[in-house]
Each structure stands twice: as C-alpha cells, then as structure tokens.
GROMACS .gro file of C-alpha atoms in nm:
model
  414
    1UNK     CA    1 -10.268  -3.777  -3.549
    2UNK     CA    2 -10.487  -3.872  -3.252
    3UNK     CA    3 -10.450  -3.724  -2.904
    4UNK     CA    4 -10.275  -4.027  -2.750
    5UNK     CA    5 -10.017  -4.033  -3.029
    6UNK     CA    6  -9.950  -3.659  -2.983
    7UNK     CA    7  -9.895  -3.707  -2.609
    8UNK     CA    8  -9.664  -3.998  -2.679
    9UNK     CA    9  -9.456  -3.794  -2.926
   10UNK     CA   10  -9.431  -3.504  -2.683
   11UNK     CA   11  -9.312  -3.746  -2.416
   12UNK     CA   12  -9.045  -3.886  -2.649
   13UNK     CA   13  -8.923  -3.538  -2.741
   14UNK     CA   14  -8.908  -3.443  -2.375
   15UNK     CA   15  -8.696  -3.749  -2.300
   16UNK     CA   16  -8.459  -3.670  -2.587
   17UNK     CA   17  -8.413  -3.310  -2.476
   18UNK     CA   18  -8.357  -3.417  -2.117
   19UNK     CA   19  -8.102  -3.673  -2.227
   20UNK     CA   20  -7.916  -3.418  -2.438
   21UNK     CA   21  -7.876  -3.188  -2.140
   22UNK     CA   22  -7.763  -3.464  -1.907
   23UNK     CA   23  -7.401  -3.400  -1.999
   24UNK     CA   24  -7.226  -3.534  -1.694
   25UNK     CA   25  -7.375  -3.884  -1.674
   26UNK     CA   26  -7.086  -4.111  -1.573
   27UNK     CA   27  -6.974  -4.404  -1.790
   28UNK     CA   28  -7.066  -4.764  -1.713
   29UNK     CA   29  -6.739  -4.943  -1.637
   30UNK     CA   30  -6.682  -5.318  -1.610
   31UNK     CA   31  -6.310  -5.325  -1.524
   32UNK     CA   32  -6.222  -5.373  -1.157
   33UNK     CA   33  -6.008  -5.059  -1.129
   34UNK     CA   34  -5.990  -4.755  -1.357
   35UNK     CA   35  -5.891  -4.391  -1.361
   36UNK     CA   36  -5.923  -4.102  -1.608
   37UNK     CA   37  -5.697  -3.798  -1.567
   38UNK     CA   38  -5.614  -3.471  -1.741
   39UNK     CA   39  -5.232  -3.459  -1.732
   40UNK     CA   40  -5.157  -3.085  -1.735
   41UNK     CA   41  -5.358  -3.025  -1.418
   42UNK     CA   42  -5.355  -3.377  -1.274
   43UNK     CA   43  -5.731  -3.357  -1.232
   44UNK     CA   44  -5.908  -3.690  -1.184
   45UNK     CA   45  -6.219  -3.695  -1.402
   46UNK     CA   46  -6.334  -4.043  -1.305
   47UNK     CA   47  -6.206  -4.322  -1.084
   48UNK     CA   48  -6.312  -4.661  -0.962
   49UNK     CA   49  -6.098  -4.845  -0.706
   50UNK     CA   50  -5.808  -4.635  -0.836
   51UNK     CA   51  -5.602  -4.673  -0.518
   52UNK     CA   52  -5.644  -5.047  -0.473
   53UNK     CA   53  -5.331  -5.259  -0.518
   54UNK     CA   54  -5.354  -5.458  -0.842
   55UNK     CA   55  -5.126  -5.673  -1.055
   56UNK     CA   56  -5.009  -5.450  -1.343
   57UNK     CA   57  -4.879  -5.714  -1.587
   58UNK     CA   58  -4.689  -5.556  -1.880
   59UNK     CA   59  -4.802  -5.202  -1.803
   60UNK     CA   60  -4.496  -5.227  -1.576
   61UNK     CA   61  -4.286  -5.165  -1.885
   62UNK     CA   62  -4.367  -4.794  -1.896
   63UNK     CA   63  -4.148  -4.744  -1.589
   64UNK     CA   64  -3.877  -4.960  -1.744
   65UNK     CA   65  -3.887  -4.738  -2.053
   66UNK     CA   66  -3.866  -4.422  -1.842
   67UNK     CA   67  -3.554  -4.546  -1.663
   68UNK     CA   68  -3.393  -4.650  -1.992
   69UNK     CA   69  -3.449  -4.305  -2.141
   70UNK     CA   70  -3.304  -4.136  -1.832
   71UNK     CA   71  -3.002  -4.359  -1.786
   72UNK     CA   72  -2.845  -4.444  -2.121
   73UNK     CA   73  -2.791  -4.344  -2.482
   74UNK     CA   74  -3.026  -4.507  -2.734
   75UNK     CA   75  -2.728  -4.582  -2.959
   76UNK     CA   76  -2.558  -4.795  -2.697
   77UNK     CA   77  -2.529  -5.166  -2.762
   78UNK     CA   78  -2.667  -5.416  -2.510
   79UNK     CA   79  -2.581  -5.784  -2.501
   80UNK     CA   80  -2.846  -6.053  -2.449
   81UNK     CA   81  -2.767  -6.272  -2.151
   82UNK     CA   82  -2.868  -6.632  -2.088
   83UNK     CA   83  -3.089  -6.508  -1.804
   84UNK     CA   84  -3.277  -6.274  -2.039
   85UNK     CA   85  -3.388  -6.573  -2.243
   86UNK     CA   86  -3.440  -6.849  -1.990
   87UNK     CA   87  -3.601  -6.640  -1.713
   88UNK     CA   88  -3.911  -6.586  -1.928
   89UNK     CA   89  -4.180  -6.847  -1.847
   90UNK     CA   90  -4.366  -7.027  -2.124
   91UNK     CA   91  -4.663  -6.836  -2.255
   92UNK     CA   92  -4.509  -6.491  -2.207
   93UNK     CA   93  -4.429  -6.279  -2.513
   94UNK     CA   94  -4.069  -6.268  -2.633
   95UNK     CA   95  -3.885  -6.130  -2.934
   96UNK     CA   96  -3.678  -6.436  -3.021
   97UNK     CA   97  -3.356  -6.290  -2.892
   98UNK     CA   98  -3.038  -6.500  -2.881
   99UNK     CA   99  -2.775  -6.535  -2.611
  100UNK     CA  100  -2.479  -6.314  -2.698
  101UNK     CA  101  -2.679  -6.108  -2.946
  102UNK     CA  102  -2.598  -5.738  -2.963
  103UNK     CA  103  -2.877  -5.488  -3.020
  104UNK     CA  104  -2.901  -5.114  -2.980
  105UNK     CA  105  -3.097  -4.984  -2.686
  106UNK     CA  106  -3.326  -4.814  -2.937
  107UNK     CA  107  -3.415  -5.147  -3.106
  108UNK     CA  108  -3.477  -5.309  -2.769
  109UNK     CA  109  -3.707  -5.022  -2.670
  110UNK     CA  110  -3.925  -5.086  -2.975
  111UNK     CA  111  -3.937  -5.456  -2.887
  112UNK     CA  112  -4.030  -5.360  -2.531
  113UNK     CA  113  -4.301  -5.104  -2.597
  114UNK     CA  114  -4.449  -5.218  -2.929
  115UNK     CA  115  -4.446  -5.597  -2.906
  116UNK     CA  116  -4.419  -5.603  -2.525
  117UNK     CA  117  -4.123  -5.841  -2.538
  118UNK     CA  118  -4.034  -5.968  -2.193
  119UNK     CA  119  -3.683  -6.080  -2.293
  120UNK     CA  120  -3.605  -5.728  -2.416
  121UNK     CA  121  -3.708  -5.592  -2.074
  122UNK     CA  122  -3.456  -5.815  -1.898
  123UNK     CA  123  -3.176  -5.720  -2.140
  124UNK     CA  124  -3.242  -5.350  -2.075
  125UNK     CA  125  -3.266  -5.400  -1.699
  126UNK     CA  126  -2.933  -5.585  -1.685
  127UNK     CA  127  -2.770  -5.330  -1.914
  128UNK     CA  128  -2.866  -5.040  -1.688
  129UNK     CA  129  -2.883  -5.192  -1.341
  130UNK     CA  130  -2.634  -5.476  -1.372
  131UNK     CA  131  -2.903  -5.718  -1.260
  132UNK     CA  132  -3.281  -5.746  -1.251
  133UNK     CA  133  -3.276  -5.702  -0.873
  134UNK     CA  134  -3.076  -5.379  -0.888
  135UNK     CA  135  -3.296  -5.247  -1.165
  136UNK     CA  136  -3.608  -5.325  -0.961
  137UNK     CA  137  -3.464  -5.114  -0.680
  138UNK     CA  138  -3.416  -4.831  -0.928
  139UNK     CA  139  -3.777  -4.872  -1.040
  140UNK     CA  140  -3.917  -4.849  -0.689
  141UNK     CA  141  -3.703  -4.545  -0.608
  142UNK     CA  142  -3.816  -4.372  -0.927
  143UNK     CA  143  -4.181  -4.453  -0.859
  144UNK     CA  144  -4.159  -4.282  -0.521
  145UNK     CA  145  -3.987  -3.980  -0.675
  146UNK     CA  146  -4.277  -3.944  -0.919
  147UNK     CA  147  -4.532  -3.947  -0.637
  148UNK     CA  148  -4.654  -4.307  -0.659
  149UNK     CA  149  -4.801  -4.423  -0.327
  150UNK     CA  150  -4.867  -4.796  -0.357
  151UNK     CA  151  -4.626  -4.944  -0.609
  152UNK     CA  152  -4.367  -5.216  -0.564
  153UNK     CA  153  -4.196  -5.388  -0.856
  154UNK     CA  154  -3.966  -5.693  -0.852
  155UNK     CA  155  -3.900  -5.717  -1.226
  156UNK     CA  156  -3.891  -5.492  -1.535
  157UNK     CA  157  -4.163  -5.666  -1.737
  158UNK     CA  158  -4.461  -5.748  -1.515
  159UNK     CA  159  -4.420  -6.126  -1.509
  160UNK     CA  160  -4.648  -6.228  -1.227
  161UNK     CA  161  -4.515  -6.214  -0.872
  162UNK     CA  162  -4.715  -6.178  -0.551
  163UNK     CA  163  -4.503  -5.881  -0.443
  164UNK     CA  164  -4.525  -5.703  -0.779
  165UNK     CA  165  -4.813  -5.457  -0.771
  166UNK     CA  166  -4.932  -5.104  -0.839
  167UNK     CA  167  -5.257  -4.906  -0.860
  168UNK     CA  168  -5.450  -4.739  -1.139
  169UNK     CA  169  -5.359  -4.401  -0.989
  170UNK     CA  170  -4.987  -4.477  -0.968
  171UNK     CA  171  -4.977  -4.613  -1.322
  172UNK     CA  172  -5.147  -4.295  -1.446
  173UNK     CA  173  -4.878  -4.092  -1.269
  174UNK     CA  174  -4.608  -4.294  -1.448
  175UNK     CA  175  -4.783  -4.256  -1.783
  176UNK     CA  176  -4.821  -3.879  -1.745
  177UNK     CA  177  -4.453  -3.854  -1.653
  178UNK     CA  178  -4.347  -4.062  -1.952
  179UNK     CA  179  -4.563  -3.870  -2.198
  180UNK     CA  180  -4.367  -3.555  -2.123
  181UNK     CA  181  -4.081  -3.716  -2.318
  182UNK     CA  182  -4.119  -3.703  -2.698
  183UNK     CA  183  -3.910  -4.019  -2.747
  184UNK     CA  184  -4.134  -4.208  -2.506
  185UNK     CA  185  -4.439  -4.081  -2.695
  186UNK     CA  186  -4.293  -4.211  -3.018
  187UNK     CA  187  -4.238  -4.562  -2.882
  188UNK     CA  188  -4.585  -4.598  -2.729
  189UNK     CA  189  -4.762  -4.480  -3.045
  190UNK     CA  190  -4.567  -4.696  -3.292
  191UNK     CA  191  -4.778  -4.957  -3.471
  192UNK     CA  192  -4.501  -5.168  -3.626
  193UNK     CA  193  -4.123  -5.200  -3.607
  194UNK     CA  194  -3.880  -5.450  -3.761
  195UNK     CA  195  -3.565  -5.544  -3.573
  196UNK     CA  196  -3.253  -5.522  -3.790
  197UNK     CA  197  -3.015  -5.812  -3.859
  198UNK     CA  198  -2.757  -5.866  -3.586
  199UNK     CA  199  -2.451  -6.070  -3.510
  200UNK     CA  200  -2.671  -6.363  -3.399
  201UNK     CA  201  -2.973  -6.312  -3.623
  202UNK     CA  202  -2.869  -6.248  -3.986
  203UNK     CA  203  -3.211  -6.153  -4.123
  204UNK     CA  204  -3.445  -5.862  -4.054
  205UNK     CA  205  -3.755  -6.077  -4.010
  206UNK     CA  206  -3.852  -6.010  -3.651
  207UNK     CA  207  -4.154  -5.782  -3.684
  208UNK     CA  208  -4.290  -5.610  -3.375
  209UNK     CA  209  -4.662  -5.531  -3.407
  210UNK     CA  210  -4.842  -5.320  -3.149
  211UNK     CA  211  -5.043  -5.507  -2.890
  212UNK     CA  212  -5.279  -5.209  -2.855
  213UNK     CA  213  -5.583  -5.270  -3.077
  214UNK     CA  214  -5.693  -4.909  -3.034
  215UNK     CA  215  -5.395  -4.811  -3.252
  216UNK     CA  216  -5.470  -5.058  -3.531
  217UNK     CA  217  -5.687  -4.911  -3.810
  218UNK     CA  218  -5.818  -5.257  -3.905
  219UNK     CA  219  -5.934  -5.334  -3.550
  220UNK     CA  220  -6.291  -5.299  -3.428
  221UNK     CA  221  -6.149  -5.117  -3.126
  222UNK     CA  222  -5.956  -4.862  -3.332
  223UNK     CA  223  -5.989  -4.502  -3.213
  224UNK     CA  224  -5.831  -4.223  -3.417
  225UNK     CA  225  -5.785  -4.014  -3.103
  226UNK     CA  226  -5.574  -4.275  -2.921
  227UNK     CA  227  -5.198  -4.205  -2.914
  228UNK     CA  228  -5.071  -4.504  -2.708
  229UNK     CA  229  -4.967  -4.626  -2.446
  230UNK     CA  230  -4.929  -4.986  -2.312
  231UNK     CA  231  -5.126  -5.307  -2.276
  232UNK     CA  232  -5.079  -5.585  -2.023
  233UNK     CA  233  -5.205  -5.933  -1.955
  234UNK     CA  234  -5.142  -6.221  -1.717
  235UNK     CA  235  -5.385  -6.477  -1.583
  236UNK     CA  236  -5.379  -6.307  -1.244
  237UNK     CA  237  -5.387  -5.946  -1.370
  238UNK     CA  238  -5.633  -6.021  -1.651
  239UNK     CA  239  -5.649  -5.756  -1.926
  240UNK     CA  240  -5.492  -5.419  -1.852
  241UNK     CA  241  -5.449  -5.103  -2.058
  242UNK     CA  242  -5.291  -4.764  -2.004
  243UNK     CA  243  -5.404  -4.536  -2.286
  244UNK     CA  244  -5.357  -4.180  -2.399
  245UNK     CA  245  -5.589  -3.989  -2.631
  246UNK     CA  246  -5.584  -3.645  -2.790
  247UNK     CA  247  -5.884  -3.451  -2.922
  248UNK     CA  248  -5.918  -3.078  -2.997
  249UNK     CA  249  -5.576  -3.009  -2.840
  250UNK     CA  250  -5.676  -3.181  -2.515
  251UNK     CA  251  -5.500  -3.496  -2.394
  252UNK     CA  252  -5.631  -3.748  -2.143
  253UNK     CA  253  -5.477  -4.051  -1.974
  254UNK     CA  254  -5.678  -4.358  -1.874
  255UNK     CA  255  -5.592  -4.678  -1.690
  256UNK     CA  256  -5.807  -4.993  -1.685
  257UNK     CA  257  -5.702  -5.294  -1.475
  258UNK     CA  258  -5.836  -5.645  -1.430
  259UNK     CA  259  -6.075  -5.639  -1.725
  260UNK     CA  260  -6.242  -5.936  -1.889
  261UNK     CA  261  -6.475  -5.987  -2.184
  262UNK     CA  262  -6.844  -5.905  -2.197
  263UNK     CA  263  -7.136  -6.130  -2.294
  264UNK     CA  264  -7.070  -6.061  -2.663
  265UNK     CA  265  -6.706  -6.163  -2.630
  266UNK     CA  266  -6.576  -5.806  -2.658
  267UNK     CA  267  -6.273  -5.684  -2.464
  268UNK     CA  268  -6.377  -5.474  -2.166
  269UNK     CA  269  -6.042  -5.297  -2.143
  270UNK     CA  270  -6.103  -5.136  -2.482
  271UNK     CA  271  -6.474  -5.074  -2.428
  272UNK     CA  272  -6.408  -4.915  -2.091
  273UNK     CA  273  -6.123  -4.704  -2.225
  274UNK     CA  274  -6.343  -4.576  -2.508
  275UNK     CA  275  -6.622  -4.495  -2.261
  276UNK     CA  276  -6.380  -4.310  -2.034
  277UNK     CA  277  -6.238  -4.098  -2.316
  278UNK     CA  278  -6.585  -4.017  -2.450
  279UNK     CA  279  -6.689  -3.908  -2.103
  280UNK     CA  280  -6.379  -3.692  -2.055
  281UNK     CA  281  -6.393  -3.520  -2.391
  282UNK     CA  282  -6.772  -3.471  -2.405
  283UNK     CA  283  -6.837  -3.345  -2.054
  284UNK     CA  284  -6.531  -3.137  -1.963
  285UNK     CA  285  -6.348  -2.838  -2.104
  286UNK     CA  286  -6.062  -2.608  -2.012
  287UNK     CA  287  -6.194  -2.295  -1.840
  288UNK     CA  288  -6.031  -1.987  -1.691
  289UNK     CA  289  -6.135  -1.963  -1.328
  290UNK     CA  290  -5.981  -1.617  -1.308
  291UNK     CA  291  -5.751  -1.429  -1.542
  292UNK     CA  292  -5.421  -1.255  -1.482
  293UNK     CA  293  -5.465  -0.900  -1.345
  294UNK     CA  294  -5.835  -0.945  -1.271
  295UNK     CA  295  -5.953  -0.718  -0.989
  296UNK     CA  296  -6.094  -0.942  -0.718
  297UNK     CA  297  -6.125  -0.708  -0.422
  298UNK     CA  298  -6.080  -0.346  -0.316
  299UNK     CA  299  -5.946  -0.280   0.034
  300UNK     CA  300  -5.875   0.034   0.235
  301UNK     CA  301  -5.524   0.089   0.361
  302UNK     CA  302  -5.581   0.283   0.684
  303UNK     CA  303  -5.264   0.490   0.684
  304UNK     CA  304  -5.281   0.567   0.313
  305UNK     CA  305  -5.350   0.910   0.178
  306UNK     CA  306  -5.703   1.008   0.084
  307UNK     CA  307  -5.636   0.971  -0.288
  308UNK     CA  308  -5.450   0.636  -0.270
  309UNK     CA  309  -5.586   0.447   0.031
  310UNK     CA  310  -5.854   0.254  -0.166
  311UNK     CA  311  -5.645  -0.021  -0.326
  312UNK     CA  312  -5.751  -0.273  -0.593
  313UNK     CA  313  -5.609  -0.625  -0.550
  314UNK     CA  314  -5.535  -0.809  -0.875
  315UNK     CA  315  -5.444  -1.171  -0.951
  316UNK     CA  316  -5.084  -1.255  -1.036
  317UNK     CA  317  -5.164  -1.550  -1.266
  318UNK     CA  318  -5.442  -1.694  -1.476
  319UNK     CA  319  -5.598  -1.995  -1.305
  320UNK     CA  320  -5.734  -2.256  -1.544
  321UNK     CA  321  -5.872  -2.604  -1.496
  322UNK     CA  322  -6.036  -2.890  -1.687
  323UNK     CA  323  -6.391  -2.859  -1.554
  324UNK     CA  324  -6.739  -2.988  -1.621
  325UNK     CA  325  -6.899  -2.786  -1.898
  326UNK     CA  326  -7.212  -2.703  -1.700
  327UNK     CA  327  -7.020  -2.563  -1.400
  328UNK     CA  328  -7.119  -2.201  -1.323
  329UNK     CA  329  -6.786  -2.028  -1.260
  330UNK     CA  330  -6.961  -1.702  -1.168
  331UNK     CA  331  -7.108  -1.875  -0.866
  332UNK     CA  332  -6.772  -1.976  -0.720
  333UNK     CA  333  -6.686  -1.817  -0.386
  334UNK     CA  334  -6.309  -1.784  -0.343
  335UNK     CA  335  -6.117  -1.779  -0.018
  336UNK     CA  336  -5.904  -1.465   0.019
  337UNK     CA  337  -5.619  -1.445   0.269
  338UNK     CA  338  -5.439  -1.114   0.322
  339UNK     CA  339  -5.108  -1.055   0.495
  340UNK     CA  340  -5.134  -0.917   0.847
  341UNK     CA  341  -5.081  -0.551   0.930
  342UNK     CA  342  -5.098  -0.416   0.576
  343UNK     CA  343  -4.994  -0.051   0.576
  344UNK     CA  344  -4.857   0.218   0.349
  345UNK     CA  345  -4.632   0.273   0.175
  346UNK     CA  346  -4.724   0.003  -0.079
  347UNK     CA  347  -4.577  -0.026  -0.426
  348UNK     CA  348  -4.751  -0.146  -0.743
  349UNK     CA  349  -4.702  -0.521  -0.776
  350UNK     CA  350  -4.638  -0.589  -0.406
  351UNK     CA  351  -4.775  -0.927  -0.293
  352UNK     CA  352  -5.043  -0.868  -0.032
  353UNK     CA  353  -5.206  -1.209   0.002
  354UNK     CA  354  -5.357  -1.496  -0.196
  355UNK     CA  355  -5.683  -1.613  -0.346
  356UNK     CA  356  -5.794  -1.978  -0.359
  357UNK     CA  357  -6.077  -2.146  -0.548
  358UNK     CA  358  -6.176  -2.497  -0.440
  359UNK     CA  359  -6.344  -2.708  -0.712
  360UNK     CA  360  -6.414  -3.080  -0.676
  361UNK     CA  361  -6.175  -3.094  -0.382
  362UNK     CA  362  -5.884  -2.938  -0.576
  363UNK     CA  363  -5.742  -2.600  -0.474
  364UNK     CA  364  -5.639  -2.345  -0.738
  365UNK     CA  365  -5.443  -2.053  -0.592
  366UNK     CA  366  -5.253  -1.743  -0.695
  367UNK     CA  367  -5.106  -1.435  -0.527
  368UNK     CA  368  -5.291  -1.106  -0.491
  369UNK     CA  369  -5.091  -0.801  -0.598
  370UNK     CA  370  -5.133  -0.427  -0.545
  371UNK     CA  371  -5.262  -0.263  -0.862
  372UNK     CA  372  -5.127   0.079  -0.766
  373UNK     CA  373  -4.910   0.265  -0.517
  374UNK     CA  374  -5.043   0.362  -0.175
  375UNK     CA  375  -4.873   0.668  -0.030
  376UNK     CA  376  -4.839   0.709   0.345
  377UNK     CA  377  -5.022   1.001   0.502
  378UNK     CA  378  -4.855   1.206   0.774
  379UNK     CA  379  -4.938   1.090   1.125
  380UNK     CA  380  -5.143   1.356   1.315
  381UNK     CA  381  -4.923   1.317   1.624
  382UNK     CA  382  -4.616   1.388   1.415
  383UNK     CA  383  -4.789   1.689   1.259
  384UNK     CA  384  -4.880   1.823   1.606
  385UNK     CA  385  -4.528   1.760   1.731
  386UNK     CA  386  -4.371   1.933   1.433
  387UNK     CA  387  -4.618   2.221   1.472
  388UNK     CA  388  -4.538   2.250   1.840
  389UNK     CA  389  -4.168   2.256   1.771
  390UNK     CA  390  -4.214   2.521   1.505
  391UNK     CA  391  -4.427   2.734   1.742
  392UNK     CA  392  -4.168   2.693   2.015
  393UNK     CA  393  -3.892   2.796   1.779
  394UNK     CA  394  -4.100   3.090   1.663
  395UNK     CA  395  -4.164   3.191   2.024
  396UNK     CA  396  -3.796   3.170   2.106
  397UNK     CA  397  -3.714   3.385   1.805
  398UNK     CA  398  -3.974   3.646   1.909
  399UNK     CA  399  -3.839   3.643   2.262
  400UNK     CA  400  -3.481   3.697   2.142
  401UNK     CA  401  -3.586   3.980   1.916
  402UNK     CA  402  -3.783   4.144   2.198
  403UNK     CA  403  -3.492   4.108   2.437
  404UNK     CA  404  -3.252   4.268   2.190
  405UNK     CA  405  -3.483   4.566   2.146
  406UNK     CA  406  -3.510   4.619   2.521
  407UNK     CA  407  -3.131   4.609   2.553
  408UNK     CA  408  -3.089   4.868   2.277
  409UNK     CA  409  -3.344   5.100   2.441
  410UNK     CA  410  -3.162   5.088   2.773
  411UNK     CA  411  -2.833   5.171   2.602
  412UNK     CA  412  -2.997   5.458   2.420
  413UNK     CA  413  -3.137   5.607   2.749
  414UNK     CA  414  -2.797   5.606   2.906
   0.00000   0.00000   0.00000
C-alpha cells in the first residue's frame, strides 16, 4: 500500500470515528412543525415551529376519544343521526353508518381511532354533548385543563375550518394525557377491527383498518417500536401524524404537521417520525441527577452543641431526567436555597431548604433534609445568669448561717 493510500485510509477512519462520537446530531426534518417529547418528564427533545398554530386534521380525534372515555360507558348504545351522515363532506373518510343505527360506544371508538371515521366522531359528540357545538365547547375546556395554550376546536373530527387549529406542542400534551389510559392505548394501537351487525346493517362486513402505516407490518414505513397513535389529512393541513414509540422501556411521543412527500414520492410524515424516534432513542437516556438521601452540603448550625452543630443536608427524593448521553452530570452546579434563621434544636428529617438543578432550561428540584439531630447548646448569658443566681443564693445561705451563729453566741454570753 503506497503512502497516499495509507493517508487516505487514515483519513477515512478518522471520519468514521468522529461520526460515531457525534451522538447528538439533530435530525433533518421536512415537516413544517414537529415536536418530540419524553412523556414522564415532559422534556422536549426536539422541536420545530412547535408553538405555531396549524390545522390538525384528524389528529383532533384524540381529544374526542379522551372525552368519550371520561364521560360515558363503553357499553352504552349511541344512535346515528341524520346530521352525523350528511354533515360529512365528500372525500372525507366515513364508516358507512346509517341513520337510526344503534352501535355501542366501544364500536364507534374503534371506527373513530382505527379507520378515522368522521361520521363516528359526530355520533359520539352528539351522544355526549347533545350537539357538535356543545361537544366542541367541552373539547376546548378540556384542552385548557390539560395545559394546551393555542388550541381551538369547532368539531370532533378535524374537518377543515378556519377557526379549528392547534399546535404540535398542544397535540403532544393531548397525546401524553391520553396514553395514560390503557383503553385509549388499546384503540390507538389496533391494526384492524370489524364492526358487528346492527339493527340497520345486518352483516359484519365493515372492516376498519388502521390509517397508520407505521403499525402495518407489510408497509415500508413499518416500525416495530411504534405503538400508535393517530394520523390526519386534509388539503389545508396536509399530512399529519401523532405517534408513540417504545424501546428498552422508554416511551416517546412525536407530532409532525403539514408534511408532504419527498422527491422519491415517500411520505415525509413517516420519514420525519422515524428520524425523530431514532434521534430520541439513540442520543438520550434516563439518568439520576441526584439520588435520595445523597449528602449535598454540610452546614454549621451556630447554636448547636459542639458534637452536633456540623449538619449534613440530604436530598428528599431522587431526581431523574431523560438527558443527552454525553452530558457530564458531575459538572452540574446546583442552586441551593436554605431557610432563613436556621437554629437548633433540629430533628432528623426536618426540611431546611431545597436544591435545584437546571438542565436545558428545565428545573429539577427537591427538598433538603437534616440527616441528624442538632442539639441546642446552653446560651452563655443564661449560664452566667444561672451561676449568678446560684452564687447569690449561696451567699444568702452563708449570711443566714452566720447570723444564726452570732445570735446563739450572744444568748450564750448572757
């Protein structure tokens, strides 16, 4: 091998090594707005225009599903109204429901979350709210309760309306809320469901197939780690996807909005979602910032006794976070705040202050507790006072004794 070839090979190896250690390189995203979050801590791992108002299309239905689960029994029967059928514009997905048809809420939920049936959404909204308008009010109230900042819905299905909008961040909040419910998780991960025969449809031939290609094993976008959640599409919203994934006991939530297709004709909502999950799983990990009962500081309690005045402060809780793998936790400088006028006596376990670690703009805090008792030493002024009193009493006693002796002597002389 000649010299030039050796230099070239060394250069290639250097590049490969450098690339392998460049863990935190961010993904290339084509969608207009996206977010990636870790749900147990709420940490945002990546975002792009996540707070911009966008049309959510059928991702709206996750909030509809949440309200259904919180407001009625799945065994209840709901009746399909004329409005539920004829309010759906041409081109929007439906489940071939019939006016006057009776279905269980459970069956309608599968139609809603698996096939994304817009008629099923209206049936559920009318069943719970009495009307679409009332149900929309319930949706907006619930969104605010969950902490959504820029969401306003006018219908339960995401059919386009200028005043029907949300953000990638708000939709992630809704998804994280919904995924705390096992029944919700079941609906959003189901690949196929067949509606049973009913009073208006005598055959069980209405098959609901998932609209999420990341759940379909025969799809080029299939990802074994993906566990749901909801797709969406309108001309104005373009392609949308809220997705959940689980790998090595870690779950992540992603939202992609206003996605198109790339030069090869591939769906950007799936490509971006895959890139986001790869980034989140490959570059982050759960880490203990500090553990329960760790000693973080030793302070001197001024009025404590000599043997107890040096007090160790320990943490009340373990603080953990989903952090970048290369982050040096030993280099973190916490902020410690102690209560004013700390003095003995102090009992083991007393709360004396707090400790806060700030990482990527997020604060992680816990209380600081006393590891041991601090006994109060006697105040020197009190000691002097007590001593003075004792001396005075002693002097008085001596004086009385002396006086008695003198009196006895006088009596004796007489």
